[in-house]
Short mmCIF file of C-alpha atoms and ligand atoms in Angstrom, two decimals:
data_model
loop_
_atom_site.label_atom_id
_atom_site.label_comp_id
_atom_site.label_asym_id
_atom_site.label_seq_id
_atom_site.Cartn_x
_atom_site.Cartn_y
_atom_site.Cartn_z
CA MET A 1252 10.34 0.44 28.47
CA ALA A 1253 8.63 2.99 26.23
CA ALA A 1254 8.64 2.24 22.55
CA LYS A 1255 9.94 4.60 19.90
CA ILE A 1256 6.90 5.90 18.04
CA ILE A 1257 7.54 5.54 14.32
CA ASP A 1258 6.57 8.73 12.50
CA GLY A 1259 5.14 7.47 9.21
CA ALA A 1260 3.84 10.93 8.35
CA ALA A 1261 7.37 12.41 8.42
CA CYS A 1262 8.89 9.51 6.49
CA GLY A 1263 6.02 9.70 3.98
CA ARG A 1264 6.66 13.44 3.51
CA GLU A 1265 10.35 12.75 2.69
CA ILE A 1266 9.35 10.22 0.04
CA ARG A 1267 6.69 12.51 -1.40
CA ALA A 1268 9.30 15.28 -1.72
CA GLU A 1269 11.56 12.88 -3.67
CA VAL A 1270 8.59 11.88 -5.84
CA ALA A 1271 7.75 15.55 -6.49
CA ALA A 1272 11.35 16.22 -7.60
CA GLU A 1273 11.29 13.21 -9.94
CA THR A 1274 7.88 14.26 -11.26
CA ALA A 1275 9.20 17.76 -12.06
CA ARG A 1276 12.21 16.26 -13.85
CA LEU A 1277 10.02 13.94 -15.95
CA ALA A 1278 7.51 16.71 -16.68
CA ALA A 1279 10.34 18.96 -17.92
CA GLU A 1280 11.27 16.17 -20.34
CA GLY A 1281 7.69 15.90 -21.59
CA THR A 1282 6.13 13.14 -19.45
CA THR A 1283 3.97 14.27 -16.53
CA PRO A 1284 3.13 11.20 -14.42
CA GLY A 1285 -0.62 10.60 -14.11
CA LEU A 1286 -2.66 8.49 -11.71
CA ALA A 1287 -6.32 7.59 -12.17
CA VAL A 1288 -8.37 6.33 -9.25
CA ILE A 1289 -11.68 4.56 -9.75
CA LEU A 1290 -14.12 4.62 -6.87
CA VAL A 1291 -17.25 2.49 -7.11
CA GLY A 1292 -20.09 3.36 -4.73
CA ALA A 1293 -20.10 5.72 -1.77
CA ASP A 1294 -18.30 3.95 1.08
CA PRO A 1295 -17.34 6.91 3.33
CA ALA A 1296 -13.95 5.45 4.37
CA SER A 1297 -13.04 4.67 0.73
CA GLU A 1298 -14.06 8.21 -0.26
CA VAL A 1299 -11.63 9.62 2.30
CA TYR A 1300 -8.76 7.35 1.17
CA VAL A 1301 -9.37 8.12 -2.47
CA ARG A 1302 -9.42 11.87 -1.85
CA SER A 1303 -6.13 11.61 0.10
CA LYS A 1304 -4.57 9.72 -2.83
CA THR A 1305 -5.66 12.18 -5.52
CA ARG A 1306 -4.72 15.19 -3.33
CA ALA A 1307 -1.24 13.73 -2.75
CA CYS A 1308 -0.87 13.23 -6.51
CA HIS A 1309 -1.83 16.81 -7.20
CA GLU A 1310 0.60 18.09 -4.55
CA ALA A 1311 3.41 16.07 -6.14
CA GLY A 1312 2.74 17.76 -9.49
CA MET A 1313 1.15 14.72 -11.16
CA HIS A 1314 -2.01 14.52 -13.23
CA ASP A 1315 -4.73 13.11 -11.01
CA ARG A 1316 -8.04 11.82 -12.22
CA LEU A 1317 -10.87 10.53 -10.07
CA ILE A 1318 -13.56 8.44 -11.72
CA GLN A 1319 -16.57 7.95 -9.46
CA LEU A 1320 -19.04 5.29 -10.53
CA PRO A 1321 -22.35 4.46 -8.83
CA GLY A 1322 -22.56 1.34 -6.67
CA SER A 1323 -25.03 -0.04 -9.24
CA VAL A 1324 -22.46 0.04 -12.08
CA THR A 1325 -22.22 -3.22 -14.03
CA GLN A 1326 -18.96 -5.12 -14.26
CA ASP A 1327 -18.90 -4.45 -18.03
CA GLU A 1328 -19.28 -0.71 -17.46
CA LEU A 1329 -16.42 -0.82 -14.98
CA PHE A 1330 -14.33 -2.78 -17.49
CA GLY A 1331 -15.11 -0.05 -20.05
CA ALA A 1332 -13.75 2.63 -17.70
CA ILE A 1333 -10.59 0.59 -17.05
CA ASP A 1334 -10.07 -0.07 -20.78
CA GLY A 1335 -10.29 3.67 -21.44
CA LEU A 1336 -7.59 4.36 -18.86
CA ASN A 1337 -5.42 1.48 -20.12
CA ALA A 1338 -5.42 3.22 -23.53
CA ASP A 1339 -4.94 6.78 -22.19
CA PRO A 1340 -1.35 8.04 -22.65
CA GLU A 1341 -1.80 10.70 -19.91
CA ILE A 1342 -2.42 7.98 -17.32
CA HIS A 1343 0.53 5.87 -16.10
CA GLY A 1344 -1.07 4.36 -13.01
CA ILE A 1345 -4.58 2.99 -12.41
CA LEU A 1346 -6.03 2.11 -9.05
CA VAL A 1347 -9.45 0.59 -8.45
CA GLN A 1348 -10.29 1.26 -4.83
CA LEU A 1349 -11.25 -1.86 -2.86
CA PRO A 1350 -13.58 -3.15 -1.57
CA LEU A 1351 -15.95 -3.35 -4.55
CA PRO A 1352 -19.72 -3.97 -4.32
CA PRO A 1353 -20.59 -7.68 -3.97
CA HIS A 1354 -21.95 -8.05 -7.54
CA ILE A 1355 -18.50 -7.25 -8.98
CA HIS A 1356 -15.72 -9.85 -9.03
CA PRO A 1357 -12.59 -8.14 -7.69
CA LYS A 1358 -10.22 -10.69 -9.31
CA ALA A 1359 -11.67 -10.01 -12.78
CA VAL A 1360 -11.41 -6.26 -12.23
CA LEU A 1361 -7.82 -6.38 -11.01
CA GLU A 1362 -6.88 -8.51 -14.03
CA ARG A 1363 -8.42 -5.93 -16.35
CA VAL A 1364 -5.89 -3.25 -15.35
CA HIS A 1365 -2.92 -3.41 -17.72
CA PRO A 1366 0.06 -4.80 -15.72
CA SER A 1367 2.25 -1.86 -16.80
CA LYS A 1368 -0.26 0.57 -15.18
CA ASP A 1369 -1.06 -1.61 -12.16
CA VAL A 1370 0.61 0.62 -9.54
CA ASP A 1371 -1.33 -1.24 -6.82
CA GLY A 1372 0.61 -4.41 -7.71
CA PHE A 1373 -2.56 -6.53 -7.57
CA HIS A 1374 -2.58 -7.97 -11.12
CA PRO A 1375 -1.58 -11.68 -11.01
CA LEU A 1376 1.41 -10.94 -13.27
CA ASN A 1377 2.73 -8.36 -10.81
CA VAL A 1378 1.90 -10.56 -7.81
CA GLY A 1379 4.00 -13.31 -9.44
CA ARG A 1380 6.81 -10.93 -10.35
CA ALA A 1381 6.98 -9.64 -6.77
CA PHE A 1382 6.96 -13.22 -5.50
CA VAL A 1383 9.94 -14.27 -7.64
CA GLY A 1384 11.77 -10.97 -7.03
CA ASP A 1385 11.41 -9.70 -10.62
CA PRO A 1386 11.90 -5.90 -10.46
CA ARG A 1387 9.64 -5.31 -13.50
CA GLY A 1388 6.61 -5.76 -11.21
CA PHE A 1389 5.03 -3.25 -8.85
CA VAL A 1390 5.10 -4.00 -5.14
CA PRO A 1391 1.81 -3.12 -3.36
CA ALA A 1392 2.06 0.19 -1.54
CA THR A 1393 1.33 -0.82 2.06
CA PRO A 1394 3.95 -3.62 2.31
CA ALA A 1395 6.42 -1.42 0.41
CA GLY A 1396 5.74 1.30 3.01
CA ILE A 1397 6.40 -1.09 5.90
CA MET A 1398 9.69 -2.20 4.28
CA GLU A 1399 10.66 1.47 3.93
CA LEU A 1400 9.87 2.15 7.61
CA LEU A 1401 11.98 -0.86 8.65
CA ARG A 1402 14.91 0.56 6.63
CA HIS A 1403 14.34 4.09 7.88
CA GLU A 1404 14.33 2.96 11.53
CA ARG A 1405 17.26 0.57 10.90
CA ILE A 1406 15.27 -2.32 12.36
CA GLU A 1407 17.19 -5.55 11.73
CA THR A 1408 15.26 -8.18 9.74
CA HIS A 1409 18.10 -10.62 8.95
CA GLY A 1410 17.33 -13.91 10.68
CA ARG A 1411 14.60 -12.24 12.76
CA HIS A 1412 11.18 -13.69 13.29
CA VAL A 1413 8.37 -11.67 11.71
CA VAL A 1414 4.81 -12.62 12.60
CA ILE A 1415 2.09 -11.21 10.36
CA VAL A 1416 -1.53 -11.32 11.51
CA GLY A 1417 -3.84 -11.42 8.47
CA ARG A 1418 -3.48 -13.04 5.05
CA SER A 1419 -4.69 -10.37 2.62
CA LEU A 1420 -3.44 -9.83 -0.91
CA ILE A 1421 -3.18 -6.09 -0.16
CA VAL A 1422 -0.78 -6.36 2.77
CA SER A 1423 0.14 -9.68 4.33
CA LYS A 1424 0.98 -12.03 1.47
CA PRO A 1425 3.19 -9.55 -0.44
CA LEU A 1426 4.85 -8.44 2.80
CA ALA A 1427 5.67 -12.05 3.68
CA SER A 1428 7.32 -12.56 0.29
CA LEU A 1429 9.34 -9.32 0.57
CA LEU A 1430 10.60 -10.13 4.07
CA MET A 1431 11.60 -13.73 3.39
CA ALA A 1432 13.51 -12.79 0.20
CA PRO A 1433 17.31 -12.71 0.03
CA GLY A 1434 18.32 -9.35 1.48
CA PRO A 1435 15.81 -8.95 4.30
CA ASN A 1436 16.28 -12.67 5.11
CA ALA A 1437 13.57 -12.80 7.77
CA THR A 1438 11.78 -15.89 9.04
CA VAL A 1439 8.09 -15.24 8.48
CA THR A 1440 5.01 -16.69 10.14
CA LEU A 1441 1.68 -15.77 8.59
CA THR A 1442 -1.35 -16.15 10.85
CA HIS A 1443 -5.08 -15.68 10.21
CA ARG A 1444 -8.52 -16.08 11.73
CA HIS A 1445 -8.19 -19.88 11.95
CA THR A 1446 -4.79 -19.87 13.66
CA VAL A 1447 -4.99 -21.72 16.95
CA ASP A 1448 -3.64 -19.72 19.93
CA LEU A 1449 -2.67 -16.54 18.09
CA ALA A 1450 -0.88 -15.15 21.17
CA GLN A 1451 1.54 -18.07 21.20
CA HIS A 1452 2.75 -16.88 17.76
CA THR A 1453 2.67 -13.12 18.33
CA ARG A 1454 4.75 -13.46 21.53
CA MET A 1455 7.58 -14.96 19.47
CA ALA A 1456 7.70 -12.02 17.07
CA ASP A 1457 10.73 -9.74 16.87
CA ILE A 1458 8.64 -7.83 14.35
CA LEU A 1459 4.86 -8.00 14.59
CA VAL A 1460 2.64 -6.74 11.76
CA VAL A 1461 -1.11 -6.66 12.32
CA ALA A 1462 -3.45 -6.11 9.37
CA VAL A 1463 -6.86 -7.38 10.35
CA GLY A 1464 -9.26 -4.51 11.13
CA LYS A 1465 -10.18 -5.56 14.69
CA PRO A 1466 -9.51 -2.74 17.17
CA GLY A 1467 -7.74 -3.88 20.34
CA LEU A 1468 -6.94 -7.38 18.97
CA ILE A 1469 -3.31 -7.18 20.08
CA THR A 1470 -2.89 -6.60 23.80
CA ALA A 1471 0.38 -6.07 25.68
CA ASP A 1472 0.53 -9.69 26.91
CA MET A 1473 0.70 -10.81 23.25
CA VAL A 1474 3.88 -8.82 22.50
CA LYS A 1475 7.52 -9.71 23.15
CA PRO A 1476 9.41 -7.00 25.07
CA GLY A 1477 11.37 -4.81 22.65
CA ALA A 1478 9.49 -5.98 19.52
CA ALA A 1479 8.78 -3.68 16.58
CA VAL A 1480 5.01 -3.45 16.14
CA PHE A 1481 3.40 -2.27 12.89
CA ASP A 1482 -0.32 -1.60 13.08
CA VAL A 1483 -2.05 -1.57 9.69
CA GLY A 1484 -5.61 -1.57 11.07
CA THR A 1485 -7.85 1.44 10.39
CA THR A 1486 -11.34 0.95 11.76
CA ARG A 1487 -13.87 3.72 12.33
CA VAL A 1488 -15.13 3.42 15.90
CA PRO A 1489 -18.16 5.58 16.82
CA ASP A 1490 -17.19 8.32 19.31
CA GLU A 1491 -19.56 11.19 20.07
CA LYS A 1492 -16.77 13.24 21.67
CA HIS A 1493 -15.28 13.82 18.22
CA ALA A 1494 -16.76 16.24 15.72
CA LYS A 1495 -16.77 13.56 13.02
CA GLY A 1496 -18.65 11.17 15.29
CA TYR A 1497 -15.92 8.52 15.10
CA VAL A 1498 -12.24 7.89 15.74
CA ILE A 1499 -9.87 5.75 13.68
CA LYS A 1500 -8.49 2.80 15.68
CA GLY A 1501 -5.73 0.37 14.83
CA ASP A 1502 -5.64 -3.32 15.74
CA VAL A 1503 -3.17 -2.79 18.59
CA ASP A 1504 -3.95 -1.62 22.12
CA PHE A 1505 -1.54 1.27 21.57
CA ASP A 1506 -0.97 2.71 25.08
CA ALA A 1507 -0.30 -0.63 26.78
CA VAL A 1508 1.76 -2.10 23.92
CA ALA A 1509 3.85 1.10 23.64
CA GLU A 1510 5.02 0.46 27.23
CA LYS A 1511 6.46 -2.90 26.21
CA ALA A 1512 7.51 -2.73 22.55
CA GLY A 1513 10.74 -1.31 21.16
CA TRP A 1514 9.04 0.49 18.26
CA ILE A 1515 5.39 1.04 17.40
CA THR A 1516 3.45 2.74 14.60
CA PRO A 1517 0.56 4.97 15.69
CA VAL A 1518 -2.86 4.98 14.02
CA PRO A 1519 -3.32 7.38 12.35
CA GLY A 1520 0.12 8.65 11.30
CA GLY A 1521 2.03 5.37 11.04
CA VAL A 1522 1.66 2.99 8.10
CA GLY A 1523 -1.19 4.92 6.38
CA PRO A 1524 0.85 7.91 5.13
CA MET A 1525 3.49 5.50 3.82
CA THR A 1526 0.90 3.72 1.69
CA ILE A 1527 0.12 6.94 -0.15
CA ALA A 1528 3.79 7.85 -0.54
CA MET A 1529 4.66 4.43 -2.01
CA LEU A 1530 1.67 4.57 -4.38
CA LEU A 1531 3.04 7.86 -5.74
CA ARG A 1532 6.49 6.30 -6.03
CA ASN A 1533 5.05 3.41 -8.06
CA THR A 1534 3.23 5.90 -10.31
CA VAL A 1535 6.43 7.85 -10.98
CA GLU A 1536 8.18 4.54 -11.70
CA ALA A 1537 5.43 3.59 -14.19
CA ALA A 1538 5.76 6.97 -15.91
CA MET A 1539 9.55 6.70 -15.98
CA ARG A 1540 9.36 3.31 -17.74
CA VAL A 1541 7.06 4.76 -20.41
CA HIS A 1542 9.28 7.84 -20.75
CA HIS A 1543 12.47 5.80 -21.15
CA ALA A 1544 10.84 3.47 -23.69
CA ARG A 1545 9.63 6.49 -25.67
CA THR A 1546 12.93 8.40 -25.62
CA LYS A 1547 14.83 5.22 -26.51
CA GLY A 1548 12.48 4.70 -29.49
CA GLU A 1549 12.94 8.31 -30.58
CA ARG A 1550 16.74 8.05 -30.37
CA ARG A 1551 16.64 4.83 -32.41
CA ARG A 1552 14.44 6.45 -35.08
CA MET A 1553 16.85 9.39 -35.26
CA GLY A 1554 19.75 6.93 -35.57
CA VAL A 1555 21.47 8.31 -32.44
N1 LIG B 1302 -8.34 -0.54 -0.15
C1 LIG B 1302 -7.61 -0.53 0.98
N2 LIG B 1302 -6.29 -0.43 0.70
C2 LIG B 1302 -6.20 -0.39 -0.65
C3 LIG B 1302 -5.09 -0.29 -1.55
O1 LIG B 1302 -3.91 -0.23 -1.16
N3 LIG B 1302 -5.41 -0.28 -2.88
C4 LIG B 1302 -6.70 -0.35 -3.32
N4 LIG B 1302 -6.90 -0.35 -4.64
N5 LIG B 1302 -7.74 -0.45 -2.51
C5 LIG B 1302 -7.48 -0.47 -1.18
#
């Protein structure tokens, strides 16, 4: 059986077109959505991600602002940059690219972003809101993108067993909470580096999500025939045959698993483009909330 290859790039383009239309509508009414991205240090992979995010913003008609700080920046200096963006009316979404240098506490930084501008959904208030199903929060972009791909491909989640490999705040924990919620109604198993006999769990998965960053971790013998496999891994593997000197590899042994699975996301071109699309959607949502609050206030002042 050959799996259907899920085209995240095409699905992401559809969402970005919707976001661009909504951006144009909001801009015509006086609120142009704006996203600011803070990059600390010069990690080459982070630089590429950040550039893709700001380029996508620009293409959607949003304000985009990139703030690059040296790896030696102090936590207080970084807080100062975040405070400035929290107070800036042109900016509706703020993203601090992770990972951060070791001398900076990521939890403190993520808490510094105002929850109403936290389009990453990493502030504890938004994490909690997502967990209890409160729509005022922002759902992190990568799990939101996987949920969108499941809907797009009409992959049944109700009563199905989802196994997630990895326990990150960026992907796995929020995805588990989205999938087990009323609506998707999945049964979720979350596994991590200390799980005994990982394959025993992955083989039971109707839907397998792998977000670890270990190329080739998931081999065909670890996958149930017909399963939907979502590969979130993006690791640079040195390869002299390529002009860049490396190739991007997912966590799944793609060719062998594609022979056995029912659906599979490629790397690149699967989950990655959805992450950017959902980040833009969150930014438009943040701008829309500000816009509605402002126009409601204006109408009240005018006594309409
Ligand atoms: N690093 C890897 N993925 C992400 C993400 O979704 N958001 C942020 N802020 N940093 C990341």
